[in-house]
Amino acid sequence: MDIKIIQNYNLQMLKIFSSFCNNHNIKFFLDSGSLLGAIRHKGFIPWDDDIDISMTRENFNKLNDMLHKNIIDEKIVYKSAFDISKDDFFDFVPRLFYKKEIIRDSEKYKFMHSGFFQYPHIDIFIIDEVKINKIKISQLMQKIIYGLAMGHRKNIQYEKYNILEKVEVIFLSFIGRLIPLKYIFKMQKKFATRYMPQNENDKEKYYYYSNYEPAWQYMHLKKEWIEEYIEVPFEDMKIHIPSGFDEILKKLYGNYLQLPPIEQRVATHKEMF
C-alpha cells in the first residue's frame, strides 16, 4: 500500500485522538519519529508509517480512566500492551488501532498478535518520574524485565544481537519462560514507578520512557524539557511537542536535521516480524 495512504489514515486517527484528549484534559506530545517529522518535515517523515506519542504516567492513567467510560471513536480501538502480547510477546507499548482500514493483508498479519498489526496504529510511550540517583537502576531493571518477557516470544531474531547480547537474551528468555507473562507485566509496571520521588516539588528527578525497548533505554529527560508544551504544524493540523524538543531529538538521533542515506529511507514497520 502506498505510504501516503497509510499516513493519511494515521493522520485521521491522530486528529480524532487529539480531539478526545483535549475534551478530557489529557496531555500528550509527539515523540520519536513523529517528533522528528514535525520539526524536520512539518509532518510525517516521508517514509514513516506510524505515529509515536508520549504522555506522563499521570496522563496515561487519566486516559485509561476515560476509556472505561467512553470510546474514542467507533473506528479506533485501544489495546493495552498485554492485550497485544498475551499470546506472543511484542513489547510493553499500548496502542491505538484504526480498525477501518487494513494496510498489511498478508496471512501472517492476520494471526500474529491477534491480527492487530494489520491496521494503522499509534504507539503510546509512557514517561515516568524517577529519582536522579535511581535512573540507571530503573533503566537496567526495564531491560532485564524486557528480556524475561522475550521468553514468551514465539520467534527471537538472534541474528540481530552481538555475542554478549545473544547470551543475555538466551539466559533471560529461558528464565522468563518459567514466569507467567501476566506477572512479568505487573513487574514491569511496578519497577517503572518504584523510584518515583515522594515529594512532588522535588527538583532532583529525571523522567524516562519506562516502556521503551532496551536499545533505547539510555534515553532520559530533564524536567524542564517536558514541563511545557508548544504547538507546531503537523501536516494540516496543529499538535503539541515538548519545549525541549531540540535536546530530546539530539539525544535520540544526533544531528537530526540531516537526512539519512537513501538506503535507510524506508518504512520502519514495512516488515515488522
PDB file of C-alpha atoms in Angstrom, residues 2-206:
ATOM      1  CA  ASP A   2       1.244   3.497  -0.831  1.00  0.00           C
ATOM      2  CA  ILE A   3       2.893   5.204   2.153  1.00  0.00           C
ATOM      3  CA  LYS A   4       0.831   8.374   1.615  1.00  0.00           C
ATOM      4  CA  ILE A   5      -2.394   6.417   2.053  1.00  0.00           C
ATOM      5  CA  ILE A   6      -1.104   4.882   5.306  1.00  0.00           C
ATOM      6  CA  GLN A   7      -0.035   8.303   6.554  1.00  0.00           C
ATOM      7  CA  ASN A   8      -3.466   9.722   5.766  1.00  0.00           C
ATOM      8  CA  TYR A   9      -5.116   7.006   7.889  1.00  0.00           C
ATOM      9  CA  ASN A  10      -2.669   7.729  10.700  1.00  0.00           C
ATOM     10  CA  LEU A  11      -3.380  11.450  10.445  1.00  0.00           C
ATOM     11  CA  GLN A  12      -7.141  10.906  10.674  1.00  0.00           C
ATOM     12  CA  MET A  13      -6.611   8.758  13.761  1.00  0.00           C
ATOM     13  CA  LEU A  14      -4.325  11.375  15.339  1.00  0.00           C
ATOM     14  CA  LYS A  15      -6.948  14.093  14.798  1.00  0.00           C
ATOM     15  CA  ILE A  16      -9.664  12.012  16.448  1.00  0.00           C
ATOM     16  CA  PHE A  17      -7.438  11.050  19.370  1.00  0.00           C
ATOM     17  CA  SER A  18      -6.198  14.625  19.827  1.00  0.00           C
ATOM     18  CA  SER A  19      -9.779  15.902  19.985  1.00  0.00           C
ATOM     19  CA  PHE A  20     -10.683  13.222  22.542  1.00  0.00           C
ATOM     20  CA  CYS A  21      -7.705  14.156  24.734  1.00  0.00           C
ATOM     21  CA  ASN A  22      -8.476  17.880  24.504  1.00  0.00           C
ATOM     22  CA  ASN A  23     -12.057  17.227  25.579  1.00  0.00           C
ATOM     23  CA  HIS A  24     -10.890  15.265  28.632  1.00  0.00           C
ATOM     24  CA  ASN A  25      -7.868  17.393  29.580  1.00  0.00           C
ATOM     25  CA  ILE A  26      -5.361  14.643  28.770  1.00  0.00           C
ATOM     26  CA  LYS A  27      -1.939  15.902  27.703  1.00  0.00           C
ATOM     27  CA  PHE A  28       0.366  14.154  25.251  1.00  0.00           C
ATOM     28  CA  PHE A  29       3.038  15.133  22.761  1.00  0.00           C
ATOM     29  CA  LEU A  30       4.633  13.749  19.623  1.00  0.00           C
ATOM     30  CA  ASP A  31       7.676  11.587  20.226  1.00  0.00           C
ATOM     31  CA  SER A  32      10.439   9.730  18.366  1.00  0.00           C
ATOM     32  CA  GLY A  33       9.970   9.641  14.581  1.00  0.00           C
ATOM     33  CA  SER A  34       6.791  11.706  14.697  1.00  0.00           C
ATOM     34  CA  LEU A  35       8.527  14.429  16.718  1.00  0.00           C
ATOM     35  CA  LEU A  36      11.409  14.377  14.249  1.00  0.00           C
ATOM     36  CA  GLY A  37       8.941  14.620  11.363  1.00  0.00           C
ATOM     37  CA  ALA A  38       7.179  17.599  12.940  1.00  0.00           C
ATOM     38  CA  ILE A  39      10.445  19.538  13.209  1.00  0.00           C
ATOM     39  CA  ARG A  40      12.248  18.456  10.047  1.00  0.00           C
ATOM     40  CA  HIS A  41       9.298  17.999   7.668  1.00  0.00           C
ATOM     41  CA  LYS A  42       6.391  19.790   9.380  1.00  0.00           C
ATOM     42  CA  GLY A  43       4.540  16.499   9.208  1.00  0.00           C
ATOM     43  CA  PHE A  44       5.396  12.862   8.608  1.00  0.00           C
ATOM     44  CA  ILE A  45       8.885  11.775   7.734  1.00  0.00           C
ATOM     45  CA  PRO A  46       8.185  10.917   4.061  1.00  0.00           C
ATOM     46  CA  TRP A  47       8.815   7.193   4.618  1.00  0.00           C
ATOM     47  CA  ASP A  48       7.337   6.855   8.130  1.00  0.00           C
ATOM     48  CA  ASP A  49       4.324   4.581   8.549  1.00  0.00           C
ATOM     49  CA  ASP A  50       3.097   5.073  12.124  1.00  0.00           C
ATOM     50  CA  ILE A  51       2.696   7.744  14.813  1.00  0.00           C
ATOM     51  CA  ASP A  52       4.570   7.913  18.115  1.00  0.00           C
ATOM     52  CA  ILE A  53       3.250   9.845  21.090  1.00  0.00           C
ATOM     53  CA  SER A  54       4.268  10.119  24.738  1.00  0.00           C
ATOM     54  CA  MET A  55       2.463  11.029  27.913  1.00  0.00           C
ATOM     55  CA  THR A  56       3.303  11.076  31.592  1.00  0.00           C
ATOM     56  CA  ARG A  57       2.048   8.304  33.849  1.00  0.00           C
ATOM     57  CA  GLU A  58      -0.492  10.720  35.333  1.00  0.00           C
ATOM     58  CA  ASN A  59      -1.979  11.447  31.907  1.00  0.00           C
ATOM     59  CA  PHE A  60      -1.827   7.802  30.865  1.00  0.00           C
ATOM     60  CA  ASN A  61      -3.809   6.816  33.968  1.00  0.00           C
ATOM     61  CA  LYS A  62      -6.326   9.535  33.148  1.00  0.00           C
ATOM     62  CA  LEU A  63      -6.624   8.154  29.602  1.00  0.00           C
ATOM     63  CA  ASN A  64      -7.330   4.676  30.962  1.00  0.00           C
ATOM     64  CA  ASP A  65      -9.995   6.058  33.295  1.00  0.00           C
ATOM     65  CA  MET A  66     -11.679   7.903  30.440  1.00  0.00           C
ATOM     66  CA  LEU A  67     -11.618   4.820  28.208  1.00  0.00           C
ATOM     67  CA  HIS A  68     -13.597   2.902  30.821  1.00  0.00           C
ATOM     68  CA  LYS A  69     -16.379   5.478  30.443  1.00  0.00           C
ATOM     69  CA  ASN A  70     -16.096   6.488  26.803  1.00  0.00           C
ATOM     70  CA  ILE A  71     -14.939   5.206  23.456  1.00  0.00           C
ATOM     71  CA  ILE A  72     -12.566   7.377  21.456  1.00  0.00           C
ATOM     72  CA  ASP A  73     -14.308   6.675  18.178  1.00  0.00           C
ATOM     73  CA  GLU A  74     -16.089   3.710  16.603  1.00  0.00           C
ATOM     74  CA  LYS A  75     -13.211   3.297  14.118  1.00  0.00           C
ATOM     75  CA  ILE A  76     -10.457   3.328  16.745  1.00  0.00           C
ATOM     76  CA  VAL A  77      -9.663   0.503  19.141  1.00  0.00           C
ATOM     77  CA  TYR A  78      -7.373   0.898  22.161  1.00  0.00           C
ATOM     78  CA  LYS A  79      -5.390  -2.153  23.218  1.00  0.00           C
ATOM     79  CA  SER A  80      -3.163  -2.483  26.247  1.00  0.00           C
ATOM     80  CA  ALA A  81       0.339  -3.849  25.772  1.00  0.00           C
ATOM     81  CA  PHE A  82      -0.752  -7.089  27.452  1.00  0.00           C
ATOM     82  CA  ASP A  83      -3.746  -7.489  25.123  1.00  0.00           C
ATOM     83  CA  ILE A  84      -1.375  -7.252  22.154  1.00  0.00           C
ATOM     84  CA  SER A  85       1.258  -9.552  23.673  1.00  0.00           C
ATOM     85  CA  LYS A  86      -0.617 -12.171  25.683  1.00  0.00           C
ATOM     86  CA  ASP A  87      -0.252 -14.882  23.005  1.00  0.00           C
ATOM     87  CA  ASP A  88       3.137 -13.766  21.672  1.00  0.00           C
ATOM     88  CA  PHE A  89       5.136 -11.064  23.461  1.00  0.00           C
ATOM     89  CA  PHE A  90       5.759  -7.977  21.331  1.00  0.00           C
ATOM     90  CA  ASP A  91       6.613  -5.141  23.739  1.00  0.00           C
ATOM     91  CA  PHE A  92       5.236  -3.043  26.617  1.00  0.00           C
ATOM     92  CA  VAL A  93       3.666  -0.358  24.417  1.00  0.00           C
ATOM     93  CA  PRO A  94      -0.133   0.189  24.414  1.00  0.00           C
ATOM     94  CA  ARG A  95      -1.525   1.227  21.056  1.00  0.00           C
ATOM     95  CA  LEU A  96      -4.460   2.686  19.202  1.00  0.00           C
ATOM     96  CA  PHE A  97      -5.527   0.818  16.061  1.00  0.00           C
ATOM     97  CA  TYR A  98      -7.541   2.255  13.182  1.00  0.00           C
ATOM     98  CA  LYS A  99      -9.800  -0.738  12.537  1.00  0.00           C
ATOM     99  CA  LYS A 100     -11.458   0.840   9.499  1.00  0.00           C
ATOM    100  CA  GLU A 101      -8.580   0.072   7.121  1.00  0.00           C
ATOM    101  CA  ILE A 102      -6.262  -2.915   6.601  1.00  0.00           C
ATOM    102  CA  ILE A 103      -2.800  -1.869   5.436  1.00  0.00           C
ATOM    103  CA  ARG A 104      -0.988  -5.211   5.785  1.00  0.00           C
ATOM    104  CA  ASP A 105      -3.018  -8.032   4.268  1.00  0.00           C
ATOM    105  CA  SER A 106      -0.564 -10.943   4.228  1.00  0.00           C
ATOM    106  CA  GLU A 107      -1.645 -14.092   6.075  1.00  0.00           C
ATOM    107  CA  LYS A 108       0.883 -13.747   8.918  1.00  0.00           C
ATOM    108  CA  TYR A 109      -0.523 -10.392   9.980  1.00  0.00           C
ATOM    109  CA  LYS A 110      -3.975 -11.933  10.396  1.00  0.00           C
ATOM    110  CA  PHE A 111      -2.725 -14.323  13.058  1.00  0.00           C
ATOM    111  CA  MET A 112       0.280 -12.750  14.772  1.00  0.00           C
ATOM    112  CA  HIS A 113      -0.600 -10.654  17.818  1.00  0.00           C
ATOM    113  CA  SER A 114      -4.322 -11.256  17.234  1.00  0.00           C
ATOM    114  CA  GLY A 115      -4.121  -9.520  13.868  1.00  0.00           C
ATOM    115  CA  PHE A 116      -3.796  -6.021  15.336  1.00  0.00           C
ATOM    116  CA  PHE A 117      -0.841  -5.004  13.177  1.00  0.00           C
ATOM    117  CA  GLN A 118      -2.890  -5.319  10.013  1.00  0.00           C
ATOM    118  CA  TYR A 119      -4.135  -1.850  10.886  1.00  0.00           C
ATOM    119  CA  PRO A 120      -2.591   1.645  11.135  1.00  0.00           C
ATOM    120  CA  HIS A 121      -1.535   2.368  14.694  1.00  0.00           C
ATOM    121  CA  ILE A 122      -0.330   4.922  17.215  1.00  0.00           C
ATOM    122  CA  ASP A 123       2.308   3.885  19.758  1.00  0.00           C
ATOM    123  CA  ILE A 124       1.869   5.287  23.269  1.00  0.00           C
ATOM    124  CA  PHE A 125       5.106   5.683  25.250  1.00  0.00           C
ATOM    125  CA  ILE A 126       4.796   6.239  28.989  1.00  0.00           C
ATOM    126  CA  ILE A 127       7.018   8.706  30.819  1.00  0.00           C
ATOM    127  CA  ASP A 128       7.712   8.025  34.490  1.00  0.00           C
ATOM    128  CA  GLU A 129       9.381  10.174  37.130  1.00  0.00           C
ATOM    129  CA  VAL A 130      12.471   8.771  38.800  1.00  0.00           C
ATOM    130  CA  LYS A 131      14.965  10.000  41.377  1.00  0.00           C
ATOM    131  CA  ILE A 132      18.192  11.163  39.745  1.00  0.00           C
ATOM    132  CA  ASN A 133      20.298   8.649  41.659  1.00  0.00           C
ATOM    133  CA  LYS A 134      17.971   5.793  40.631  1.00  0.00           C
ATOM    134  CA  ILE A 135      17.760   6.410  36.875  1.00  0.00           C
ATOM    135  CA  LYS A 136      20.367   3.790  35.912  1.00  0.00           C
ATOM    136  CA  ILE A 137      18.911   1.046  38.080  1.00  0.00           C
ATOM    137  CA  SER A 138      15.410   1.841  36.771  1.00  0.00           C
ATOM    138  CA  GLN A 139      16.537   1.566  33.157  1.00  0.00           C
ATOM    139  CA  LEU A 140      18.527  -1.602  33.883  1.00  0.00           C
ATOM    140  CA  MET A 141      15.504  -3.223  35.503  1.00  0.00           C
ATOM    141  CA  GLN A 142      13.380  -2.411  32.450  1.00  0.00           C
ATOM    142  CA  LYS A 143      15.975  -4.057  30.206  1.00  0.00           C
ATOM    143  CA  ILE A 144      16.021  -7.172  32.383  1.00  0.00           C
ATOM    144  CA  ILE A 145      12.222  -7.383  32.529  1.00  0.00           C
ATOM    145  CA  TYR A 146      12.025  -6.985  28.751  1.00  0.00           C
ATOM    146  CA  GLY A 147      14.489  -9.882  28.394  1.00  0.00           C
ATOM    147  CA  LEU A 148      12.333 -12.038  30.673  1.00  0.00           C
ATOM    148  CA  ALA A 149       9.259 -11.217  28.603  1.00  0.00           C
ATOM    149  CA  MET A 150      11.066 -12.365  25.453  1.00  0.00           C
ATOM    150  CA  GLY A 151      10.734 -15.868  26.842  1.00  0.00           C
ATOM    151  CA  HIS A 152       7.105 -15.573  25.739  1.00  0.00           C
ATOM    152  CA  ARG A 153       8.006 -14.552  22.178  1.00  0.00           C
ATOM    153  CA  LYS A 154       7.356 -17.246  19.570  1.00  0.00           C
ATOM    154  CA  ASN A 155      10.381 -16.273  17.490  1.00  0.00           C
ATOM    155  CA  ILE A 156      13.510 -14.432  18.636  1.00  0.00           C
ATOM    156  CA  GLN A 157      15.735 -12.926  15.952  1.00  0.00           C
ATOM    157  CA  TYR A 158      19.102 -13.832  17.478  1.00  0.00           C
ATOM    158  CA  GLU A 159      20.986 -12.650  14.391  1.00  0.00           C
ATOM    159  CA  LYS A 160      20.359  -9.014  15.312  1.00  0.00           C
ATOM    160  CA  TYR A 161      22.411  -9.333  18.539  1.00  0.00           C
ATOM    161  CA  ASN A 162      26.147  -9.447  19.138  1.00  0.00           C
ATOM    162  CA  ILE A 163      27.622 -12.378  21.077  1.00  0.00           C
ATOM    163  CA  LEU A 164      27.251 -10.833  24.551  1.00  0.00           C
ATOM    164  CA  GLU A 165      23.697  -9.643  23.855  1.00  0.00           C
ATOM    165  CA  LYS A 166      22.797 -13.064  22.489  1.00  0.00           C
ATOM    166  CA  VAL A 167      23.963 -14.724  25.723  1.00  0.00           C
ATOM    167  CA  GLU A 168      21.927 -12.224  27.758  1.00  0.00           C
ATOM    168  CA  VAL A 169      18.807 -12.804  25.658  1.00  0.00           C
ATOM    169  CA  ILE A 170      19.137 -16.607  25.813  1.00  0.00           C
ATOM    170  CA  PHE A 171      19.589 -16.536  29.600  1.00  0.00           C
ATOM    171  CA  LEU A 172      16.817 -14.040  30.388  1.00  0.00           C
ATOM    172  CA  SER A 173      14.309 -15.530  27.947  1.00  0.00           C
ATOM    173  CA  PHE A 174      14.940 -19.020  29.393  1.00  0.00           C
ATOM    174  CA  ILE A 175      14.177 -17.743  32.908  1.00  0.00           C
ATOM    175  CA  GLY A 176      11.232 -15.727  31.598  1.00  0.00           C
ATOM    176  CA  ARG A 177       9.523 -18.819  30.177  1.00  0.00           C
ATOM    177  CA  LEU A 178       9.121 -20.046  33.735  1.00  0.00           C
ATOM    178  CA  ILE A 179       7.295 -16.862  34.801  1.00  0.00           C
ATOM    179  CA  PRO A 180       3.694 -16.226  33.670  1.00  0.00           C
ATOM    180  CA  LEU A 181       3.618 -13.287  31.252  1.00  0.00           C
ATOM    181  CA  LYS A 182       0.854 -11.591  33.238  1.00  0.00           C
ATOM    182  CA  TYR A 183       3.186 -11.456  36.257  1.00  0.00           C
ATOM    183  CA  ILE A 184       6.028 -10.057  34.125  1.00  0.00           C
ATOM    184  CA  PHE A 185       3.739  -7.218  33.009  1.00  0.00           C
ATOM    185  CA  LYS A 186       2.894  -6.468  36.636  1.00  0.00           C
ATOM    186  CA  MET A 187       6.601  -6.484  37.412  1.00  0.00           C
ATOM    187  CA  GLN A 188       7.268  -4.024  34.568  1.00  0.00           C
ATOM    188  CA  LYS A 189       4.738  -1.530  35.890  1.00  0.00           C
ATOM    189  CA  LYS A 190       5.906  -1.962  39.485  1.00  0.00           C
ATOM    190  CA  PHE A 191       9.533  -1.203  38.672  1.00  0.00           C
ATOM    191  CA  ALA A 192       8.576   1.603  36.264  1.00  0.00           C
ATOM    192  CA  THR A 193       7.216   3.579  39.211  1.00  0.00           C
ATOM    193  CA  ARG A 194       9.274   2.129  42.071  1.00  0.00           C
ATOM    194  CA  TYR A 195      11.733   5.008  42.401  1.00  0.00           C
ATOM    195  CA  MET A 196       9.399   7.945  41.933  1.00  0.00           C
ATOM    196  CA  PRO A 197      10.250  10.979  44.126  1.00  0.00           C
ATOM    197  CA  GLN A 198       7.890  11.156  47.079  1.00  0.00           C
ATOM    198  CA  ASN A 199       7.842  14.935  47.134  1.00  0.00           C
ATOM    199  CA  GLU A 200       6.014  16.488  44.147  1.00  0.00           C
ATOM    200  CA  ASN A 201       8.227  19.562  44.343  1.00  0.00           C
ATOM    201  CA  ASP A 202      11.427  17.523  44.332  1.00  0.00           C
ATOM    202  CA  LYS A 203      13.673  19.017  41.643  1.00  0.00           C
ATOM    203  CA  GLU A 204      16.189  16.194  41.901  1.00  0.00           C
ATOM    204  CA  LYS A 205      14.479  13.949  39.387  1.00  0.00           C
ATOM    205  CA  TYR A 206      14.538  12.805  35.802  1.00  0.00           C
TER     206      TYR A 206
END
